[in-house]
Amino acid sequence: MIYLILSILASSLIFVIFKLFVKYNVDTLQAIIINYIVASISGMIAYSEPVSLSYISDQGWFYGAMVLGVIFISVFNLMAITTQKNGLSVAAVATKMSLAIPIIFGIIVYHESTGVLKIVGIIIALVAVYLTSMKSAEGISITKENLIFPLLVFLGSGIIDTSLKFFETNYVAQNDVPIFSATIFGFAAIVGILTLLYKLIKGSLRLSIKNIIAGIGLGVPNYFSIYFLIKALRYENIDSSTIFTINNVAILLVSTLAGILLFKERLILKNWIGIALAILSIILVTFSMQN
């Protein structure tokens, strides 16, 4: 359970760092690309064996890691577009609601348990995600022409979590978790660097030391959020659907509380109801493991 707790803390720290990006006017694109480079290097440092490109390319997870790297940075850009066109609440809901995809995958493919307490807890968790993400009493609204963006964020985020479980179960050896994570971030970094080079050539981008420092600060917790999540998915006595539910809801809960304590954010009634439901869902899903 310690790996799950560490994954929650690392992921929550990412949200805090993103809040600081806004406060200090950090160029998110530059910081994210630097972050992927740092996250990849972190995985290589954590890897206990010598880093061998021939060994990495021969692994069964190599091409999957390549695709995941592209999806990682694509989903980030889609989240940015969704935030611009539909608002931050829509992007948050689309991202967190995606936990339904790996949950359904785990139940169907791996025949994971579906007790009453667990199902009720998952449903309450989804409601909690929606209510906690609301920033106004009116809720969220999505125009028909912009529906595609949150839908792609939902699918992309769900595919990432589902793929991590699939590769962890079928291809990634115990000692290869750091280098598997490093490879995913490495391919995301390659796509990002090519994007930066294109913008530099066009003259539409100026690199800033502030953005580089911000990316370094983001890269380390980002790496560990994935590393600890993969390690948590290796628990033999806990279903992946349980892990993903607790992980996503707890991240939302911790990051919301961090917003209150560190950034003096004010919550509306729906947010407080969402927090209460989030706590209840974690209790129900955790208690379901005992039955």
mmCIF file of C-alpha atoms in Angstrom:
data_model
loop_
_atom_site.group_PDB
_atom_site.id
_atom_site.type_symbol
_atom_site.label_atom_id
_atom_site.label_comp_id
_atom_site.label_asym_id
_atom_site.label_seq_id
_atom_site.Cartn_x
_atom_site.Cartn_y
_atom_site.Cartn_z
ATOM 1 C CA MET A 1 0.000 0.000 0.000
ATOM 2 C CA ILE A 2 2.982 2.304 0.504
ATOM 3 C CA TYR A 3 3.536 2.569 -3.273
ATOM 4 C CA LEU A 4 -0.071 3.664 -3.787
ATOM 5 C CA ILE A 5 0.282 6.359 -1.115
ATOM 6 C CA LEU A 6 3.543 7.579 -2.678
ATOM 7 C CA SER A 7 1.917 7.673 -6.143
ATOM 8 C CA ILE A 8 -0.950 9.765 -4.746
ATOM 9 C CA LEU A 9 1.461 12.202 -3.078
ATOM 10 C CA ALA A 10 3.659 12.529 -6.188
ATOM 11 C CA SER A 11 0.650 13.106 -8.465
ATOM 12 C CA SER A 12 -0.856 15.639 -6.051
ATOM 13 C CA LEU A 13 2.464 17.496 -6.004
ATOM 14 C CA ILE A 14 2.203 17.780 -9.792
ATOM 15 C CA PHE A 15 -1.089 19.656 -9.438
ATOM 16 C CA VAL A 16 0.480 21.999 -6.882
ATOM 17 C CA ILE A 17 3.365 22.681 -9.283
ATOM 18 C CA PHE A 18 0.918 23.455 -12.096
ATOM 19 C CA LYS A 19 -0.751 25.980 -9.787
ATOM 20 C CA LEU A 20 2.648 27.603 -9.280
ATOM 21 C CA PHE A 21 3.112 27.709 -13.075
ATOM 22 C CA VAL A 22 0.074 29.970 -13.311
ATOM 23 C CA LYS A 23 1.210 32.124 -10.379
ATOM 24 C CA TYR A 24 4.684 32.709 -11.812
ATOM 25 C CA ASN A 25 3.601 32.894 -15.464
ATOM 26 C CA VAL A 26 5.577 29.846 -16.592
ATOM 27 C CA ASP A 27 5.384 28.789 -20.254
ATOM 28 C CA THR A 28 3.681 25.435 -19.748
ATOM 29 C CA LEU A 29 4.778 23.935 -23.080
ATOM 30 C CA GLN A 30 8.467 24.572 -22.426
ATOM 31 C CA ALA A 31 8.221 23.350 -18.829
ATOM 32 C CA ILE A 32 6.374 20.178 -19.829
ATOM 33 C CA ILE A 33 8.989 19.257 -22.438
ATOM 34 C CA ILE A 34 11.862 19.837 -19.990
ATOM 35 C CA ASN A 35 9.848 17.812 -17.485
ATOM 36 C CA TYR A 36 9.751 14.815 -19.826
ATOM 37 C CA ILE A 37 13.520 15.003 -20.336
ATOM 38 C CA VAL A 38 14.116 15.126 -16.570
ATOM 39 C CA ALA A 39 11.612 12.322 -15.921
ATOM 40 C CA SER A 40 13.352 10.114 -18.482
ATOM 41 C CA ILE A 41 16.782 10.814 -16.959
ATOM 42 C CA SER A 42 15.356 10.065 -13.486
ATOM 43 C CA GLY A 43 14.276 6.625 -14.688
ATOM 44 C CA MET A 44 17.696 5.918 -16.148
ATOM 45 C CA ILE A 45 19.366 6.907 -12.874
ATOM 46 C CA ALA A 46 16.969 4.711 -10.878
ATOM 47 C CA TYR A 47 17.614 1.726 -13.173
ATOM 48 C CA SER A 48 19.952 -0.718 -11.430
ATOM 49 C CA GLU A 49 21.483 -2.096 -14.665
ATOM 50 C CA PRO A 50 23.593 -0.329 -17.317
ATOM 51 C CA VAL A 51 21.342 1.460 -19.817
ATOM 52 C CA SER A 52 21.539 -0.408 -23.132
ATOM 53 C CA LEU A 53 19.628 0.833 -26.178
ATOM 54 C CA SER A 54 19.839 -2.609 -27.793
ATOM 55 C CA TYR A 55 18.346 -4.221 -24.658
ATOM 56 C CA ILE A 56 15.542 -1.640 -24.470
ATOM 57 C CA SER A 57 14.622 -1.991 -28.147
ATOM 58 C CA ASP A 58 14.449 -5.791 -27.797
ATOM 59 C CA GLN A 59 11.875 -5.690 -24.987
ATOM 60 C CA GLY A 60 8.269 -6.616 -25.649
ATOM 61 C CA TRP A 61 7.110 -3.324 -24.158
ATOM 62 C CA PHE A 62 9.360 -1.105 -26.326
ATOM 63 C CA TYR A 63 6.888 -0.180 -29.087
ATOM 64 C CA GLY A 64 4.110 0.187 -26.526
ATOM 65 C CA ALA A 65 6.271 2.634 -24.588
ATOM 66 C CA MET A 66 6.894 4.538 -27.830
ATOM 67 C CA VAL A 67 3.165 4.885 -28.496
ATOM 68 C CA LEU A 68 2.469 5.780 -24.852
ATOM 69 C CA GLY A 69 5.089 8.541 -24.995
ATOM 70 C CA VAL A 70 3.307 10.106 -27.973
ATOM 71 C CA ILE A 71 -0.060 9.745 -26.221
ATOM 72 C CA PHE A 72 1.345 11.355 -23.042
ATOM 73 C CA ILE A 73 2.293 14.613 -24.742
ATOM 74 C CA SER A 74 -0.748 14.540 -27.056
ATOM 75 C CA VAL A 75 -3.141 14.280 -24.113
ATOM 76 C CA PHE A 76 -1.354 17.173 -22.420
ATOM 77 C CA ASN A 77 -1.876 19.372 -25.486
ATOM 78 C CA LEU A 78 -5.513 18.270 -25.717
ATOM 79 C CA MET A 79 -5.979 19.183 -22.040
ATOM 80 C CA ALA A 80 -4.626 22.641 -22.784
ATOM 81 C CA ILE A 81 -7.023 23.039 -25.742
ATOM 82 C CA THR A 82 -9.945 21.747 -23.660
ATOM 83 C CA THR A 83 -9.139 24.233 -20.888
ATOM 84 C CA GLN A 84 -9.045 27.091 -23.420
ATOM 85 C CA LYS A 85 -12.259 26.141 -25.218
ATOM 86 C CA ASN A 86 -14.380 24.578 -22.456
ATOM 87 C CA GLY A 87 -12.774 25.642 -19.177
ATOM 88 C CA LEU A 88 -10.596 24.035 -16.511
ATOM 89 C CA SER A 89 -13.509 22.162 -14.897
ATOM 90 C CA VAL A 90 -14.303 20.321 -18.120
ATOM 91 C CA ALA A 91 -10.657 19.313 -18.550
ATOM 92 C CA ALA A 92 -10.472 18.115 -14.920
ATOM 93 C CA VAL A 93 -13.676 16.081 -15.189
ATOM 94 C CA ALA A 94 -12.620 14.516 -18.514
ATOM 95 C CA THR A 95 -9.240 13.528 -17.068
ATOM 96 C CA LYS A 96 -10.503 12.050 -13.808
ATOM 97 C CA MET A 97 -13.642 10.426 -15.235
ATOM 98 C CA SER A 98 -11.316 8.415 -17.481
ATOM 99 C CA LEU A 99 -10.702 6.082 -14.535
ATOM 100 C CA ALA A 100 -13.854 4.306 -15.764
ATOM 101 C CA ILE A 101 -11.876 2.910 -18.745
ATOM 102 C CA PRO A 102 -9.173 0.963 -16.826
ATOM 103 C CA ILE A 103 -11.801 -0.119 -14.272
ATOM 104 C CA ILE A 104 -13.999 -1.649 -16.989
ATOM 105 C CA PHE A 105 -10.905 -3.144 -18.669
ATOM 106 C CA GLY A 106 -9.787 -4.793 -15.416
ATOM 107 C CA ILE A 107 -13.221 -6.246 -14.710
ATOM 108 C CA ILE A 108 -13.727 -7.623 -18.252
ATOM 109 C CA VAL A 109 -10.200 -8.731 -19.187
ATOM 110 C CA TYR A 110 -8.776 -9.742 -15.804
ATOM 111 C CA HIS A 111 -12.101 -10.840 -14.267
ATOM 112 C CA GLU A 112 -11.591 -8.630 -11.236
ATOM 113 C CA SER A 113 -14.072 -8.660 -8.363
ATOM 114 C CA THR A 114 -17.361 -6.769 -8.694
ATOM 115 C CA GLY A 115 -18.873 -6.830 -5.214
ATOM 116 C CA VAL A 116 -21.746 -4.513 -4.270
ATOM 117 C CA LEU A 117 -19.584 -2.312 -2.019
ATOM 118 C CA LYS A 118 -16.972 -1.916 -4.738
ATOM 119 C CA ILE A 119 -19.474 -1.033 -7.480
ATOM 120 C CA VAL A 120 -21.261 1.468 -5.230
ATOM 121 C CA GLY A 121 -17.888 2.951 -4.227
ATOM 122 C CA ILE A 122 -16.838 3.364 -7.874
ATOM 123 C CA ILE A 123 -20.126 5.060 -8.814
ATOM 124 C CA ILE A 124 -19.838 7.415 -5.827
ATOM 125 C CA ALA A 125 -16.221 8.106 -6.847
ATOM 126 C CA LEU A 126 -17.326 9.232 -10.311
ATOM 127 C CA VAL A 127 -19.964 11.530 -8.798
ATOM 128 C CA ALA A 128 -17.347 12.893 -6.386
ATOM 129 C CA VAL A 129 -14.981 13.655 -9.286
ATOM 130 C CA TYR A 130 -17.688 15.659 -11.039
ATOM 131 C CA LEU A 131 -18.782 17.650 -7.987
ATOM 132 C CA THR A 132 -15.262 18.376 -6.710
ATOM 133 C CA SER A 133 -14.167 19.637 -10.137
ATOM 134 C CA MET A 134 -16.990 22.189 -10.410
ATOM 135 C CA LYS A 135 -15.863 25.808 -10.143
ATOM 136 C CA SER A 136 -19.314 27.412 -10.299
ATOM 137 C CA ALA A 137 -22.759 26.578 -8.997
ATOM 138 C CA GLU A 138 -24.069 26.260 -12.566
ATOM 139 C CA GLY A 139 -21.927 23.191 -13.289
ATOM 140 C CA ILE A 140 -20.210 22.674 -16.632
ATOM 141 C CA SER A 141 -21.344 23.320 -20.173
ATOM 142 C CA ILE A 142 -19.834 21.956 -23.379
ATOM 143 C CA THR A 143 -20.707 23.321 -26.791
ATOM 144 C CA LYS A 144 -21.398 20.750 -29.488
ATOM 145 C CA GLU A 145 -18.547 21.914 -31.734
ATOM 146 C CA ASN A 146 -15.996 21.600 -28.895
ATOM 147 C CA LEU A 147 -17.194 18.235 -27.556
ATOM 148 C CA ILE A 148 -14.414 16.377 -29.382
ATOM 149 C CA PHE A 149 -11.651 17.830 -27.176
ATOM 150 C CA PRO A 150 -12.837 16.635 -23.722
ATOM 151 C CA LEU A 151 -13.833 13.345 -25.355
ATOM 152 C CA LEU A 152 -10.278 12.841 -26.634
ATOM 153 C CA VAL A 153 -8.856 13.788 -23.209
ATOM 154 C CA PHE A 154 -11.181 11.231 -21.616
ATOM 155 C CA LEU A 155 -10.160 8.482 -24.054
ATOM 156 C CA GLY A 156 -6.460 9.366 -24.030
ATOM 157 C CA SER A 157 -6.191 9.459 -20.225
ATOM 158 C CA GLY A 158 -8.069 6.176 -19.956
ATOM 159 C CA ILE A 159 -5.858 4.529 -22.586
ATOM 160 C CA ILE A 160 -2.724 5.595 -20.683
ATOM 161 C CA ASP A 161 -3.857 4.006 -17.401
ATOM 162 C CA THR A 162 -5.178 0.886 -19.138
ATOM 163 C CA SER A 163 -1.963 0.456 -21.127
ATOM 164 C CA LEU A 164 0.209 0.827 -18.017
ATOM 165 C CA LYS A 165 -1.709 -2.041 -16.417
ATOM 166 C CA PHE A 166 -1.518 -4.169 -19.587
ATOM 167 C CA PHE A 167 2.238 -3.782 -20.074
ATOM 168 C CA GLU A 168 2.952 -4.126 -16.344
ATOM 169 C CA THR A 169 1.046 -7.424 -16.303
ATOM 170 C CA ASN A 170 2.325 -8.951 -19.534
ATOM 171 C CA TYR A 171 5.715 -7.513 -20.490
ATOM 172 C CA VAL A 172 7.547 -5.450 -17.854
ATOM 173 C CA ALA A 173 9.929 -7.392 -15.591
ATOM 174 C CA GLN A 174 10.227 -6.402 -11.931
ATOM 175 C CA ASN A 175 13.604 -4.723 -12.414
ATOM 176 C CA ASP A 176 12.572 -2.998 -15.650
ATOM 177 C CA VAL A 177 9.947 -0.659 -14.167
ATOM 178 C CA PRO A 178 12.376 2.328 -14.012
ATOM 179 C CA ILE A 179 13.634 1.913 -17.584
ATOM 180 C CA PHE A 180 10.116 1.236 -18.906
ATOM 181 C CA SER A 181 8.949 4.505 -17.332
ATOM 182 C CA ALA A 182 12.064 6.294 -18.589
ATOM 183 C CA THR A 183 11.408 5.086 -22.140
ATOM 184 C CA ILE A 184 7.825 6.387 -22.111
ATOM 185 C CA PHE A 185 8.978 9.805 -20.944
ATOM 186 C CA GLY A 186 11.886 9.680 -23.396
ATOM 187 C CA PHE A 187 9.620 9.340 -26.419
ATOM 188 C CA ALA A 188 7.340 12.081 -25.057
ATOM 189 C CA ALA A 189 10.461 14.251 -24.749
ATOM 190 C CA ILE A 190 11.495 13.516 -28.346
ATOM 191 C CA VAL A 191 8.106 14.665 -29.656
ATOM 192 C CA GLY A 192 8.311 17.751 -27.437
ATOM 193 C CA ILE A 193 11.843 18.638 -28.529
ATOM 194 C CA LEU A 194 10.824 18.391 -32.193
ATOM 195 C CA THR A 195 7.920 20.739 -31.409
ATOM 196 C CA LEU A 196 10.284 23.204 -29.728
ATOM 197 C CA LEU A 197 12.719 23.078 -32.652
ATOM 198 C CA TYR A 198 9.884 23.779 -35.080
ATOM 199 C CA LYS A 199 8.774 26.786 -33.033
ATOM 200 C CA LEU A 200 12.368 28.029 -32.711
ATOM 201 C CA ILE A 201 12.874 27.804 -36.471
ATOM 202 C CA LYS A 202 9.657 29.742 -37.022
ATOM 203 C CA GLY A 203 10.836 32.303 -34.477
ATOM 204 C CA SER A 204 7.685 31.956 -32.379
ATOM 205 C CA LEU A 205 9.428 30.710 -29.263
ATOM 206 C CA ARG A 206 11.981 32.046 -26.801
ATOM 207 C CA LEU A 207 13.555 29.711 -24.275
ATOM 208 C CA SER A 208 13.609 30.972 -20.691
ATOM 209 C CA ILE A 209 15.656 29.803 -17.711
ATOM 210 C CA LYS A 210 12.514 30.182 -15.576
ATOM 211 C CA ASN A 211 10.681 27.642 -17.710
ATOM 212 C CA ILE A 212 13.638 25.248 -17.622
ATOM 213 C CA ILE A 213 13.799 25.377 -13.810
ATOM 214 C CA ALA A 214 10.039 24.842 -13.631
ATOM 215 C CA GLY A 215 10.331 21.799 -15.909
ATOM 216 C CA ILE A 216 13.069 20.310 -13.735
ATOM 217 C CA GLY A 217 10.906 20.790 -10.647
ATOM 218 C CA LEU A 218 8.006 19.017 -12.375
ATOM 219 C CA GLY A 219 10.010 16.169 -13.910
ATOM 220 C CA VAL A 220 11.026 14.338 -10.734
ATOM 221 C CA PRO A 221 7.538 13.969 -9.160
ATOM 222 C CA ASN A 222 6.109 13.186 -12.598
ATOM 223 C CA TYR A 223 8.496 10.260 -12.990
ATOM 224 C CA PHE A 224 7.746 8.932 -9.519
ATOM 225 C CA SER A 225 3.978 9.285 -10.003
ATOM 226 C CA ILE A 226 4.182 6.732 -12.840
ATOM 227 C CA TYR A 227 6.878 4.585 -11.212
ATOM 228 C CA PHE A 228 4.964 4.239 -7.934
ATOM 229 C CA LEU A 229 1.664 3.633 -9.760
ATOM 230 C CA ILE A 230 3.178 0.753 -11.743
ATOM 231 C CA LYS A 231 4.658 -0.674 -8.533
ATOM 232 C CA ALA A 232 1.245 -0.345 -6.839
ATOM 233 C CA LEU A 233 -0.389 -2.237 -9.715
ATOM 234 C CA ARG A 234 1.865 -5.178 -8.851
ATOM 235 C CA TYR A 235 0.090 -5.798 -5.557
ATOM 236 C CA GLU A 236 -1.169 -9.381 -5.795
ATOM 237 C CA ASN A 237 -4.101 -8.957 -3.425
ATOM 238 C CA ILE A 238 -5.524 -5.704 -4.816
ATOM 239 C CA ASP A 239 -7.362 -5.433 -8.150
ATOM 240 C CA SER A 240 -6.265 -2.758 -10.611
ATOM 241 C CA SER A 241 -9.835 -1.376 -10.625
ATOM 242 C CA THR A 242 -9.484 -0.785 -6.875
ATOM 243 C CA ILE A 243 -6.032 0.785 -7.297
ATOM 244 C CA PHE A 244 -7.193 3.179 -10.038
ATOM 245 C CA THR A 245 -10.300 4.223 -8.109
ATOM 246 C CA ILE A 246 -8.445 4.979 -4.865
ATOM 247 C CA ASN A 247 -5.537 6.589 -6.737
ATOM 248 C CA ASN A 248 -7.622 8.987 -8.836
ATOM 249 C CA VAL A 249 -10.067 9.970 -6.111
ATOM 250 C CA ALA A 250 -7.339 10.432 -3.495
ATOM 251 C CA ILE A 251 -5.303 12.610 -5.887
ATOM 252 C CA LEU A 252 -8.366 14.788 -6.470
ATOM 253 C CA LEU A 253 -8.988 14.961 -2.719
ATOM 254 C CA VAL A 254 -5.397 15.790 -1.732
ATOM 255 C CA SER A 255 -4.890 18.335 -4.535
ATOM 256 C CA THR A 256 -8.192 20.044 -3.629
ATOM 257 C CA LEU A 257 -7.169 20.297 0.029
ATOM 258 C CA ALA A 258 -3.746 21.572 -1.050
ATOM 259 C CA GLY A 259 -5.494 24.280 -3.069
ATOM 260 C CA ILE A 260 -7.381 25.380 0.036
ATOM 261 C CA LEU A 261 -4.346 25.379 2.339
ATOM 262 C CA LEU A 262 -1.653 26.693 -0.024
ATOM 263 C CA PHE A 263 -3.556 28.895 -2.480
ATOM 264 C CA LYS A 264 -6.545 29.987 -0.369
ATOM 265 C CA GLU A 265 -9.001 28.577 -2.887
ATOM 266 C CA ARG A 266 -12.654 28.869 -1.995
ATOM 267 C CA LEU A 267 -14.983 25.937 -2.513
ATOM 268 C CA ILE A 268 -18.675 26.014 -3.312
ATOM 269 C CA LEU A 269 -21.179 23.658 -1.697
ATOM 270 C CA LYS A 270 -20.892 21.151 -4.553
ATOM 271 C CA ASN A 271 -17.139 20.897 -3.936
ATOM 272 C CA TRP A 272 -17.626 20.097 -0.243
ATOM 273 C CA ILE A 273 -20.244 17.473 -1.103
ATOM 274 C CA GLY A 274 -17.776 16.050 -3.631
ATOM 275 C CA ILE A 275 -15.034 15.878 -0.993
ATOM 276 C CA ALA A 276 -17.361 14.050 1.402
ATOM 277 C CA LEU A 277 -18.346 11.596 -1.340
ATOM 278 C CA ALA A 278 -14.681 11.121 -2.294
ATOM 279 C CA ILE A 279 -13.868 10.094 1.287
ATOM 280 C CA LEU A 280 -16.896 7.792 1.369
ATOM 281 C CA SER A 281 -15.937 6.155 -1.948
ATOM 282 C CA ILE A 282 -12.392 5.444 -0.735
ATOM 283 C CA ILE A 283 -13.775 3.885 2.460
ATOM 284 C CA LEU A 284 -16.233 1.691 0.531
ATOM 285 C CA VAL A 285 -13.713 0.539 -2.084
ATOM 286 C CA THR A 286 -11.066 -0.119 0.571
ATOM 287 C CA PHE A 287 -13.546 -1.993 2.779
ATOM 288 C CA SER A 288 -14.633 -4.090 -0.223
ATOM 289 C CA MET A 289 -11.123 -5.594 -0.321
ATOM 290 C CA GLN A 290 -11.813 -7.233 3.029
ATOM 291 C CA ASN A 291 -14.824 -9.126 1.693
#
